């Protein structure tokens, strides 16, 4: 795992992912839909053994301004009917909107049809944290946070704004927003069970105050705190970007800045470290694993056998590049582990064949007379066919149109003063921030891949 400390039982260990298909049911299309959407591109795309993961902010747009190279990029990625020739996903750390809305926005920006199932938001992995879906959760962020939470499976949702109106004495920073009398039903308000952080809020001081109140009182912000209960309530956070690129000449504060403030305040007040039950979004491995699964589904719809290489195009060495390289390490480790299992199978088969007087080539993989050891090895490889549909490698491509700029010294992956903008709970490893390739823009990145893969 990337984290230097265990983040809690809700995180699925990487070595269990191979036998547990992520987000089953999130990407399901009937045969008629498949045929309608993909029938005219199967023949032309059979040679594509790769797929793309595109970051959005700083790669395709800056704020609401589409970057000059973006439209041309997607014109060469689509056919005459506007359908994608290569499996493509848009993986963003934004968490202030629904997937279908982001897909429509991308379609309008790029003049191509982007489907909802091609978009991965920072909060998308929370759909698998079912143990929290029936809990009473406090959600923080901006945009339609209640609708987003409900779409992910959460059923009992309270926003910071609702809590502020219920407990009117909590938000005291802005004197103009103070209300004199507390609500008469404060004592009947149900206890908060967990906190979900979707993204940076509009009023940081309000959210910081109320989240700290909820953590200090163990979900009962209307009660007087007598002692600090620790460990605190579960906290699930999306999007760890310290900085992101909009229209301004320099990067803007991201949700990572808000998390840093929250962590610092909690530790200063309580003397304890704020701990996360889950950290999702880039550069978390679980986000890339989910994207890998969706790309494998797209490749099937294109009539391909699968994807060998994933190319991740991003503008931030600390998240896009770090996450891609981290996932590539996982892929290498998984491949090595698989090879060891296959080698062990071969050794056991050889021993069984020798003991029974058979030739190894005469033995069937599904032979019921195999030894107990062989049966154990086969059971460990359960779901191997599913695993084979995943990529073999993941290559990172850094573009210079966003957070990273060769002339900017506080966001870099090399040099005399390397930056460290990643989240506190991720290991500091300069090699993970070093991209496989660097291009000026997204168009050059795609052209580089086409040339490398001999695809046209």
CSV table of C-alpha atoms in Angstrom, one decimal:
chain,number,residue,atom,x,y,z
A,1,UNK,CA,0.0,0.0,0.0
A,2,UNK,CA,1.1,3.6,-0.5
A,3,UNK,CA,0.3,4.7,3.0
A,4,UNK,CA,3.0,4.5,5.7
A,5,UNK,CA,0.4,3.6,8.3
A,6,UNK,CA,-2.7,1.3,8.1
A,7,UNK,CA,-5.8,3.3,7.3
A,8,UNK,CA,-8.3,1.0,8.8
A,9,UNK,CA,-10.3,-2.1,8.1
A,10,UNK,CA,-12.4,-0.4,5.4
A,11,UNK,CA,-9.4,-0.3,3.0
A,12,UNK,CA,-9.1,-3.4,0.9
A,13,UNK,CA,-5.5,-4.7,0.8
A,14,UNK,CA,-3.9,-4.7,-2.6
A,15,UNK,CA,-3.3,-8.4,-2.5
A,16,UNK,CA,-7.0,-9.1,-2.2
A,17,UNK,CA,-8.0,-7.0,-5.2
A,18,UNK,CA,-7.1,-9.8,-7.7
A,19,UNK,CA,-9.9,-12.0,-6.3
A,20,UNK,CA,-12.4,-9.2,-5.8
A,21,UNK,CA,-13.6,-7.4,-8.9
A,22,UNK,CA,-14.2,-3.8,-7.9
A,23,UNK,CA,-17.4,-2.0,-8.5
A,24,UNK,CA,-19.3,-4.9,-10.0
A,25,UNK,CA,-22.5,-3.6,-11.3
A,26,UNK,CA,-21.3,0.0,-11.9
A,27,UNK,CA,-20.4,-0.8,-15.5
A,28,UNK,CA,-23.0,-3.0,-17.0
A,29,UNK,CA,-24.4,-2.7,-20.5
A,30,UNK,CA,-26.9,-4.9,-22.3
A,31,UNK,CA,-26.0,-6.6,-25.6
A,32,UNK,CA,-28.1,-4.3,-27.6
A,33,UNK,CA,-26.5,-1.2,-26.1
A,34,UNK,CA,-23.0,-2.7,-26.7
A,35,UNK,CA,-23.8,-3.4,-30.4
A,36,UNK,CA,-25.3,0.0,-30.9
A,37,UNK,CA,-22.5,1.9,-29.4
A,38,UNK,CA,-19.5,-0.1,-30.6
A,39,UNK,CA,-20.3,-2.1,-33.7
A,40,UNK,CA,-18.7,0.4,-36.2
A,41,UNK,CA,-15.3,0.5,-34.4
A,42,UNK,CA,-14.5,-3.1,-33.6
A,43,UNK,CA,-12.6,-3.9,-36.8
A,44,UNK,CA,-10.5,-0.7,-36.7
A,45,UNK,CA,-9.6,-1.0,-33.1
A,46,UNK,CA,-8.5,-4.6,-32.8
A,47,UNK,CA,-4.8,-3.6,-32.8
A,48,UNK,CA,-5.2,-1.3,-29.8
A,49,UNK,CA,-3.7,-3.1,-26.8
A,50,UNK,CA,-3.6,0.1,-24.6
A,51,UNK,CA,-5.8,2.5,-22.9
A,52,UNK,CA,-5.7,6.1,-21.6
A,53,UNK,CA,-6.5,7.7,-18.2
A,54,UNK,CA,-6.9,11.4,-18.7
A,55,UNK,CA,-6.8,13.9,-15.9
A,56,UNK,CA,-9.1,16.9,-16.6
A,57,UNK,CA,-7.9,20.1,-14.9
A,58,UNK,CA,-4.6,21.2,-16.2
A,59,UNK,CA,-4.7,18.7,-19.0
A,60,UNK,CA,-7.9,19.3,-20.9
A,61,UNK,CA,-9.1,22.5,-19.3
A,62,UNK,CA,-8.0,25.2,-17.0
A,63,UNK,CA,-11.1,26.3,-15.0
A,64,UNK,CA,-13.8,26.4,-17.7
A,65,UNK,CA,-11.3,27.3,-20.5
A,66,UNK,CA,-10.6,24.4,-22.9
A,67,UNK,CA,-6.8,24.1,-23.6
A,68,UNK,CA,-5.9,24.6,-27.3
A,69,UNK,CA,-4.6,21.1,-27.9
A,70,UNK,CA,-7.6,19.3,-26.3
A,71,UNK,CA,-10.1,19.2,-29.1
A,72,UNK,CA,-7.6,18.0,-31.7
A,73,UNK,CA,-6.5,15.3,-29.3
A,74,UNK,CA,-9.9,13.8,-29.1
A,75,UNK,CA,-10.5,14.2,-32.8
A,76,UNK,CA,-7.7,11.6,-33.4
A,77,UNK,CA,-9.0,9.4,-30.6
A,78,UNK,CA,-12.4,9.1,-32.2
A,79,UNK,CA,-13.7,7.8,-35.6
A,80,UNK,CA,-15.8,9.5,-38.2
A,81,UNK,CA,-18.9,8.7,-36.1
A,82,UNK,CA,-17.5,10.4,-33.0
A,83,UNK,CA,-16.9,7.1,-31.2
A,84,UNK,CA,-13.7,6.3,-29.3
A,85,UNK,CA,-11.2,4.1,-31.2
A,86,UNK,CA,-9.2,3.4,-28.0
A,87,UNK,CA,-10.4,2.7,-24.4
A,88,UNK,CA,-10.4,6.1,-22.6
A,89,UNK,CA,-11.4,7.2,-19.1
A,90,UNK,CA,-11.4,10.6,-17.5
A,91,UNK,CA,-10.1,10.3,-14.0
A,92,UNK,CA,-10.4,13.4,-12.0
A,93,UNK,CA,-10.0,14.3,-8.3
A,94,UNK,CA,-12.9,16.7,-8.5
A,95,UNK,CA,-15.8,15.7,-6.3
A,96,UNK,CA,-18.3,18.6,-6.5
A,97,UNK,CA,-20.5,17.1,-9.2
A,98,UNK,CA,-22.2,13.9,-10.4
A,99,UNK,CA,-20.5,11.6,-13.0
A,100,UNK,CA,-23.3,12.2,-15.6
A,101,UNK,CA,-22.9,16.0,-15.2
A,102,UNK,CA,-19.1,15.8,-15.7
A,103,UNK,CA,-19.6,13.6,-18.7
A,104,UNK,CA,-22.0,16.1,-20.3
A,105,UNK,CA,-19.5,18.9,-19.5
A,106,UNK,CA,-16.7,17.0,-21.2
A,107,UNK,CA,-18.9,16.3,-24.2
A,108,UNK,CA,-19.6,20.0,-24.6
A,109,UNK,CA,-15.9,20.9,-24.2
A,110,UNK,CA,-14.5,18.3,-26.6
A,111,UNK,CA,-17.3,18.0,-29.2
A,112,UNK,CA,-17.3,14.2,-28.7
A,113,UNK,CA,-19.8,12.0,-26.9
A,114,UNK,CA,-18.4,11.1,-23.4
A,115,UNK,CA,-20.5,8.6,-21.5
A,116,UNK,CA,-21.0,8.5,-17.8
A,117,UNK,CA,-19.2,5.2,-17.5
A,118,UNK,CA,-16.1,6.8,-18.9
A,119,UNK,CA,-15.8,9.2,-15.9
A,120,UNK,CA,-14.2,8.4,-12.6
A,121,UNK,CA,-14.6,11.0,-9.8
A,122,UNK,CA,-12.5,11.1,-6.7
A,123,UNK,CA,-15.5,9.8,-4.6
A,124,UNK,CA,-16.4,6.9,-7.0
A,125,UNK,CA,-14.6,4.3,-4.8
A,126,UNK,CA,-16.8,5.1,-1.8
A,127,UNK,CA,-19.5,3.0,-3.5
A,128,UNK,CA,-17.7,-0.1,-2.3
A,129,UNK,CA,-17.6,1.0,1.4
A,130,UNK,CA,-21.0,-0.6,2.1
A,131,UNK,CA,-20.4,-0.8,5.8
A,132,UNK,CA,-21.0,2.9,6.0
A,133,UNK,CA,-24.0,3.2,3.7
A,134,UNK,CA,-26.5,2.7,6.5
A,135,UNK,CA,-24.7,4.9,8.9
A,136,UNK,CA,-25.6,8.5,9.7
A,137,UNK,CA,-22.9,10.5,7.9
A,138,UNK,CA,-21.9,14.1,7.9
A,139,UNK,CA,-20.8,15.2,4.4
A,140,UNK,CA,-18.5,18.1,3.6
A,141,UNK,CA,-17.8,19.7,0.3
A,142,UNK,CA,-19.6,21.9,-2.3
A,143,UNK,CA,-22.1,21.2,-5.0
A,144,UNK,CA,-24.9,18.6,-4.7
A,145,UNK,CA,-23.2,16.7,-1.9
A,146,UNK,CA,-26.4,15.0,-0.7
A,147,UNK,CA,-27.2,13.8,-4.2
A,148,UNK,CA,-23.6,12.6,-4.7
A,149,UNK,CA,-23.7,10.7,-1.4
A,150,UNK,CA,-27.1,9.2,-2.2
A,151,UNK,CA,-25.8,8.0,-5.6
A,152,UNK,CA,-22.9,6.3,-3.9
A,153,UNK,CA,-25.2,4.3,-1.6
A,154,UNK,CA,-25.4,6.4,1.6
A,155,UNK,CA,-28.9,6.6,3.0
A,156,UNK,CA,-28.7,8.8,6.1
A,157,UNK,CA,-27.1,12.0,5.1
A,158,UNK,CA,-26.6,15.3,6.9
A,159,UNK,CA,-24.7,18.3,5.4
A,160,UNK,CA,-22.6,20.8,7.3
A,161,UNK,CA,-25.2,23.5,6.4
A,162,UNK,CA,-28.0,21.4,7.9
A,163,UNK,CA,-26.0,20.9,11.1
A,164,UNK,CA,-25.2,24.6,11.3
A,165,UNK,CA,-28.9,25.4,11.1
A,166,UNK,CA,-29.8,22.8,13.7
A,167,UNK,CA,-27.1,23.8,16.2
A,168,UNK,CA,-27.2,27.5,15.7
A,169,UNK,CA,-24.5,28.4,18.2
A,170,UNK,CA,-21.7,26.4,16.5
A,171,UNK,CA,-20.8,28.7,13.6
A,172,UNK,CA,-19.5,31.8,15.3
A,173,UNK,CA,-16.8,33.2,12.9
A,174,UNK,CA,-19.1,35.3,10.8
A,175,UNK,CA,-21.0,37.6,13.2
A,176,UNK,CA,-23.6,38.4,10.6
A,177,UNK,CA,-24.6,34.7,10.3
A,178,UNK,CA,-25.1,34.2,14.1
A,179,UNK,CA,-28.6,33.3,15.4
A,180,UNK,CA,-29.6,34.0,18.9
A,181,UNK,CA,-31.9,31.1,19.9
A,182,UNK,CA,-30.9,27.4,19.6
A,183,UNK,CA,-33.2,24.9,18.0
A,184,UNK,CA,-35.6,23.3,20.5
A,185,UNK,CA,-35.0,19.9,19.0
A,186,UNK,CA,-31.2,19.8,19.3
A,187,UNK,CA,-31.2,17.1,21.9
A,188,UNK,CA,-33.2,14.8,19.6
A,189,UNK,CA,-30.8,15.1,16.7
A,190,UNK,CA,-29.4,11.6,15.8
A,191,UNK,CA,-25.8,10.9,16.5
A,192,UNK,CA,-23.3,11.3,13.6
A,193,UNK,CA,-21.6,8.0,12.9
A,194,UNK,CA,-19.0,9.0,10.3
A,195,UNK,CA,-17.6,12.0,8.4
A,196,UNK,CA,-17.3,12.0,4.6
A,197,UNK,CA,-15.1,14.7,3.0
A,198,UNK,CA,-15.9,15.1,-0.7
A,199,UNK,CA,-13.8,18.2,-1.5
A,200,UNK,CA,-12.9,21.7,-0.4
A,201,UNK,CA,-15.9,23.6,0.9
A,202,UNK,CA,-16.8,27.2,0.2
A,203,UNK,CA,-16.7,28.4,3.8
A,204,UNK,CA,-13.6,26.7,5.2
A,205,UNK,CA,-14.0,28.2,8.7
A,206,UNK,CA,-17.6,26.9,9.1
A,207,UNK,CA,-16.7,23.4,8.0
A,208,UNK,CA,-13.5,23.2,10.0
A,209,UNK,CA,-15.3,24.3,13.1
A,210,UNK,CA,-18.3,21.9,12.8
A,211,UNK,CA,-16.2,18.9,11.7
A,212,UNK,CA,-13.9,19.4,14.7
A,213,UNK,CA,-17.0,19.7,16.9
A,214,UNK,CA,-18.4,16.4,15.6
A,215,UNK,CA,-15.1,14.6,16.1
A,216,UNK,CA,-14.5,16.0,19.6
A,217,UNK,CA,-18.0,15.1,20.8
A,218,UNK,CA,-18.1,11.7,19.0
A,219,UNK,CA,-21.0,12.7,16.8
A,220,UNK,CA,-23.0,14.8,19.3
A,221,UNK,CA,-22.1,18.4,18.7
A,222,UNK,CA,-24.8,19.8,21.0
A,223,UNK,CA,-23.2,18.2,24.1
A,224,UNK,CA,-20.5,19.6,26.3
A,225,UNK,CA,-17.1,17.9,25.7
A,226,UNK,CA,-15.8,16.4,29.0
A,227,UNK,CA,-13.0,14.3,27.6
A,228,UNK,CA,-11.6,13.6,24.2
A,229,UNK,CA,-12.8,10.2,22.9
A,230,UNK,CA,-10.0,8.6,20.9
A,231,UNK,CA,-9.9,7.0,18.4
A,232,UNK,CA,-12.4,9.4,16.9
A,233,UNK,CA,-15.3,8.7,14.5
A,234,UNK,CA,-14.4,7.2,11.1
A,235,UNK,CA,-13.3,9.9,8.5
A,236,UNK,CA,-13.4,9.0,4.8
A,237,UNK,CA,-11.7,11.6,2.6
A,238,UNK,CA,-11.6,12.1,-1.2
A,239,UNK,CA,-9.2,14.1,-3.3
A,240,UNK,CA,-5.8,14.7,-1.7
A,241,UNK,CA,-4.6,17.4,-4.2
A,242,UNK,CA,-2.8,20.1,-2.4
A,243,UNK,CA,-2.9,22.3,-5.5
A,244,UNK,CA,-4.8,22.4,-8.8
A,245,UNK,CA,-4.7,24.5,-11.9
A,246,UNK,CA,-7.5,26.9,-13.0
A,247,UNK,CA,-7.4,30.1,-15.1
A,248,UNK,CA,-5.1,31.9,-12.6
A,249,UNK,CA,-1.4,32.0,-13.5
A,250,UNK,CA,-0.4,30.0,-10.4
A,251,UNK,CA,-2.0,26.9,-8.9
A,252,UNK,CA,-5.0,27.2,-6.5
A,253,UNK,CA,-5.6,25.6,-3.1
A,254,UNK,CA,-7.1,22.1,-3.4
A,255,UNK,CA,-8.8,19.8,-0.9
A,256,UNK,CA,-5.4,18.6,0.3
A,257,UNK,CA,-4.9,22.1,1.8
A,258,UNK,CA,-8.3,21.8,3.6
A,259,UNK,CA,-7.3,18.3,4.9
A,260,UNK,CA,-3.9,19.8,6.1
A,261,UNK,CA,-5.8,22.5,8.0
A,262,UNK,CA,-8.2,19.9,9.6
A,263,UNK,CA,-5.3,17.6,10.6
A,264,UNK,CA,-3.3,20.4,12.1
A,265,UNK,CA,-6.3,21.8,14.1
A,266,UNK,CA,-7.3,18.5,15.4
A,267,UNK,CA,-3.8,17.6,16.6
A,268,UNK,CA,-3.3,21.1,18.1
A,269,UNK,CA,-6.5,20.9,20.1
A,270,UNK,CA,-6.4,17.2,21.2
A,271,UNK,CA,-2.8,16.2,21.0
A,272,UNK,CA,-3.8,13.3,18.9
A,273,UNK,CA,-3.3,12.6,15.2
A,274,UNK,CA,-6.3,12.7,12.9
A,275,UNK,CA,-6.6,9.2,11.3
A,276,UNK,CA,-8.4,8.3,8.1
A,277,UNK,CA,-10.5,5.2,7.6
A,278,UNK,CA,-10.1,5.7,3.9
A,279,UNK,CA,-8.3,8.0,1.5
A,280,UNK,CA,-9.6,7.7,-2.0
A,281,UNK,CA,-9.0,9.5,-5.3
A,282,UNK,CA,-5.6,9.9,-6.9
A,283,UNK,CA,-2.9,8.9,-6.0
A,284,UNK,CA,-4.7,6.1,-4.1
A,285,UNK,CA,-4.1,2.6,-5.7
A,286,UNK,CA,-7.7,1.7,-5.3
A,287,UNK,CA,-8.8,4.5,-7.7
A,288,UNK,CA,-6.4,3.2,-10.4
A,289,UNK,CA,-7.5,-0.4,-9.8
A,290,UNK,CA,-11.1,0.7,-10.4
A,291,UNK,CA,-10.1,2.6,-13.5
A,292,UNK,CA,-8.1,-0.5,-14.8
A,293,UNK,CA,-11.3,-2.6,-14.4
A,294,UNK,CA,-13.4,-0.1,-16.3
A,295,UNK,CA,-10.8,0.1,-19.1
A,296,UNK,CA,-10.9,-3.7,-19.4
A,297,UNK,CA,-14.6,-3.5,-19.8
A,298,UNK,CA,-14.3,-0.9,-22.5
A,299,UNK,CA,-11.7,-3.0,-24.3
A,300,UNK,CA,-14.2,-5.9,-24.4
A,301,UNK,CA,-16.9,-3.6,-25.9
A,302,UNK,CA,-14.4,-2.6,-28.6
A,303,UNK,CA,-13.9,-6.3,-29.4
A,304,UNK,CA,-10.4,-6.4,-27.9
A,305,UNK,CA,-8.9,-9.2,-25.8
A,306,UNK,CA,-7.7,-6.8,-23.1
A,307,UNK,CA,-5.3,-4.0,-22.4
A,308,UNK,CA,-1.6,-4.5,-22.0
A,309,UNK,CA,-0.5,-1.0,-21.1
A,310,UNK,CA,-2.3,1.9,-19.4
A,311,UNK,CA,-1.1,5.4,-20.2
A,312,UNK,CA,-1.9,8.0,-17.5
A,313,UNK,CA,-1.7,11.6,-18.6
A,314,UNK,CA,-1.7,14.3,-15.9
A,315,UNK,CA,-0.3,17.6,-14.9
A,316,UNK,CA,0.6,17.0,-11.3
A,317,UNK,CA,3.7,14.9,-10.3
A,318,UNK,CA,2.4,14.6,-6.8
A,319,UNK,CA,-0.9,12.9,-7.7
A,320,UNK,CA,-1.2,11.9,-11.3
A,321,UNK,CA,2.4,10.7,-11.8
A,322,UNK,CA,2.8,9.4,-8.3
A,323,UNK,CA,-0.4,7.4,-8.5
A,324,UNK,CA,0.3,5.9,-11.9
A,325,UNK,CA,3.8,4.9,-10.9
A,326,UNK,CA,2.5,3.4,-7.6
A,327,UNK,CA,-0.1,1.4,-9.5
A,328,UNK,CA,2.6,0.2,-11.9
A,329,UNK,CA,4.6,-1.1,-8.9
A,330,UNK,CA,1.5,-3.0,-7.8
A,331,UNK,CA,1.0,-4.4,-11.3
A,332,UNK,CA,4.6,-5.6,-11.4
A,333,UNK,CA,4.3,-7.2,-8.0
A,334,UNK,CA,1.0,-8.9,-9.0
A,335,UNK,CA,2.6,-10.3,-12.2
A,336,UNK,CA,5.6,-11.5,-10.2
A,337,UNK,CA,3.3,-13.2,-7.7
A,338,UNK,CA,1.3,-14.8,-10.5
A,339,UNK,CA,4.5,-16.1,-12.1
A,340,UNK,CA,5.6,-17.6,-8.7
A,341,UNK,CA,2.2,-19.3,-8.3
A,342,UNK,CA,2.4,-20.7,-11.8
A,343,UNK,CA,6.0,-21.9,-11.2
A,344,UNK,CA,4.9,-23.5,-8.0
A,345,UNK,CA,2.0,-25.2,-9.8
A,346,UNK,CA,4.5,-26.6,-12.4
A,347,UNK,CA,6.7,-28.0,-9.6
A,348,UNK,CA,3.8,-29.7,-7.9
A,349,UNK,CA,2.5,-31.1,-11.3
A,350,UNK,CA,6.0,-32.4,-12.0
A,351,UNK,CA,6.2,-34.1,-8.6
A,352,UNK,CA,2.7,-35.6,-8.9
A,353,UNK,CA,3.5,-36.8,-12.5
A,354,UNK,CA,6.8,-38.4,-11.3
A,355,UNK,CA,5.1,-40.1,-8.4
A,356,UNK,CA,2.3,-41.5,-10.6
A,357,UNK,CA,4.6,-42.5,-13.5
A,358,UNK,CA,2.9,-40.0,-15.9
A,359,UNK,CA,4.5,-37.5,-18.2
A,360,UNK,CA,3.9,-33.9,-17.2
A,361,UNK,CA,2.3,-33.2,-20.7
A,362,UNK,CA,-0.2,-35.9,-20.1
A,363,UNK,CA,-1.6,-34.2,-17.0
A,364,UNK,CA,-4.7,-32.0,-17.2
A,365,UNK,CA,-4.8,-28.8,-15.2
A,366,UNK,CA,-8.2,-29.8,-13.9
A,367,UNK,CA,-7.2,-33.4,-13.0
A,368,UNK,CA,-9.2,-34.4,-9.8
A,369,UNK,CA,-6.4,-36.8,-8.9
A,370,UNK,CA,-3.9,-34.0,-8.3
A,371,UNK,CA,-2.3,-33.6,-4.9
A,372,UNK,CA,-3.7,-31.6,-2.1
A,373,UNK,CA,-0.9,-29.0,-2.6
A,374,UNK,CA,-1.9,-28.5,-6.2
A,375,UNK,CA,-5.6,-28.0,-5.2
A,376,UNK,CA,-4.5,-25.4,-2.7
A,377,UNK,CA,-2.5,-23.6,-5.4
A,378,UNK,CA,-5.4,-23.6,-7.8
A,379,UNK,CA,-7.8,-22.3,-5.1
A,380,UNK,CA,-5.3,-19.5,-4.4
A,381,UNK,CA,-5.5,-18.6,-8.1
A,382,UNK,CA,-9.3,-18.4,-8.1
A,383,UNK,CA,-10.4,-15.6,-10.3
A,384,UNK,CA,-7.2,-15.8,-12.3
A,385,UNK,CA,-9.2,-15.4,-15.6
A,386,UNK,CA,-10.5,-12.1,-14.2
A,387,UNK,CA,-7.0,-11.0,-13.2
A,388,UNK,CA,-5.8,-11.6,-16.8
A,389,UNK,CA,-8.1,-9.0,-18.1
A,390,UNK,CA,-6.2,-6.3,-16.2
A,391,UNK,CA,-3.2,-4.3,-17.6
A,392,UNK,CA,0.3,-5.6,-17.4
A,393,UNK,CA,1.9,-2.1,-16.9
A,394,UNK,CA,1.0,1.5,-16.3
A,395,UNK,CA,3.1,4.4,-17.8
A,396,UNK,CA,2.9,8.0,-16.6
A,397,UNK,CA,3.0,11.0,-18.9
A,398,UNK,CA,3.4,14.5,-17.5
A,399,UNK,CA,2.2,17.5,-19.4
A,400,UNK,CA,3.3,21.1,-18.9
A,401,UNK,CA,-0.1,22.8,-19.2
A,402,UNK,CA,-1.2,22.7,-15.5
A,403,UNK,CA,0.3,22.4,-12.0
A,404,UNK,CA,3.7,21.3,-13.3
A,405,UNK,CA,5.8,23.8,-15.3
A,406,UNK,CA,9.5,23.5,-16.0
A,407,UNK,CA,9.9,27.2,-14.9
A,408,UNK,CA,8.1,26.7,-11.6
A,409,UNK,CA,10.4,25.5,-8.8
A,410,UNK,CA,7.8,24.6,-6.1
A,411,UNK,CA,6.1,21.9,-8.1
A,412,UNK,CA,8.8,19.6,-9.5
A,413,UNK,CA,9.9,15.9,-9.6
A,414,UNK,CA,13.6,16.6,-9.7
A,415,UNK,CA,16.2,19.3,-9.2
A,416,UNK,CA,17.9,20.7,-6.1
A,417,UNK,CA,14.8,21.3,-4.1
A,418,UNK,CA,12.2,18.6,-4.8
A,419,UNK,CA,8.6,19.4,-3.7
A,420,UNK,CA,6.6,17.2,-1.3
A,421,UNK,CA,3.0,18.2,-1.7
A,422,UNK,CA,1.5,14.7,-1.3
A,423,UNK,CA,-0.7,13.7,1.6
A,424,UNK,CA,0.8,13.0,5.0
A,425,UNK,CA,-0.1,9.4,4.9
A,426,UNK,CA,1.7,8.6,1.7
A,427,UNK,CA,5.4,7.6,1.6
A,428,UNK,CA,7.9,10.1,0.4
A,429,UNK,CA,9.5,8.5,-2.7
A,430,UNK,CA,11.0,10.8,-5.3
A,431,UNK,CA,11.0,7.9,-7.8
A,432,UNK,CA,7.2,7.7,-7.7
A,433,UNK,CA,7.0,11.4,-8.9
A,434,UNK,CA,9.3,10.8,-11.8
A,435,UNK,CA,7.3,10.5,-15.1
A,436,UNK,CA,8.0,7.9,-17.8
A,437,UNK,CA,7.5,10.7,-20.4
A,438,UNK,CA,7.2,14.5,-20.4
A,439,UNK,CA,5.3,16.3,-23.2
A,440,UNK,CA,4.2,19.9,-23.7
A,441,UNK,CA,0.5,19.1,-23.9
A,442,UNK,CA,-2.0,16.3,-24.1
A,443,UNK,CA,-1.9,16.2,-27.9
A,444,UNK,CA,1.8,15.5,-27.9
A,445,UNK,CA,1.2,12.8,-25.2
A,446,UNK,CA,-1.3,10.9,-27.3
A,447,UNK,CA,0.8,11.2,-30.5
A,448,UNK,CA,3.7,9.8,-28.5
A,449,UNK,CA,1.7,6.8,-27.4
A,450,UNK,CA,0.4,6.3,-31.0
A,451,UNK,CA,3.9,6.2,-32.3
A,452,UNK,CA,5.1,4.0,-29.5
A,453,UNK,CA,2.2,1.5,-30.0
A,454,UNK,CA,2.4,1.9,-33.8
A,455,UNK,CA,-1.3,2.8,-33.9
A,456,UNK,CA,-3.0,5.0,-36.4
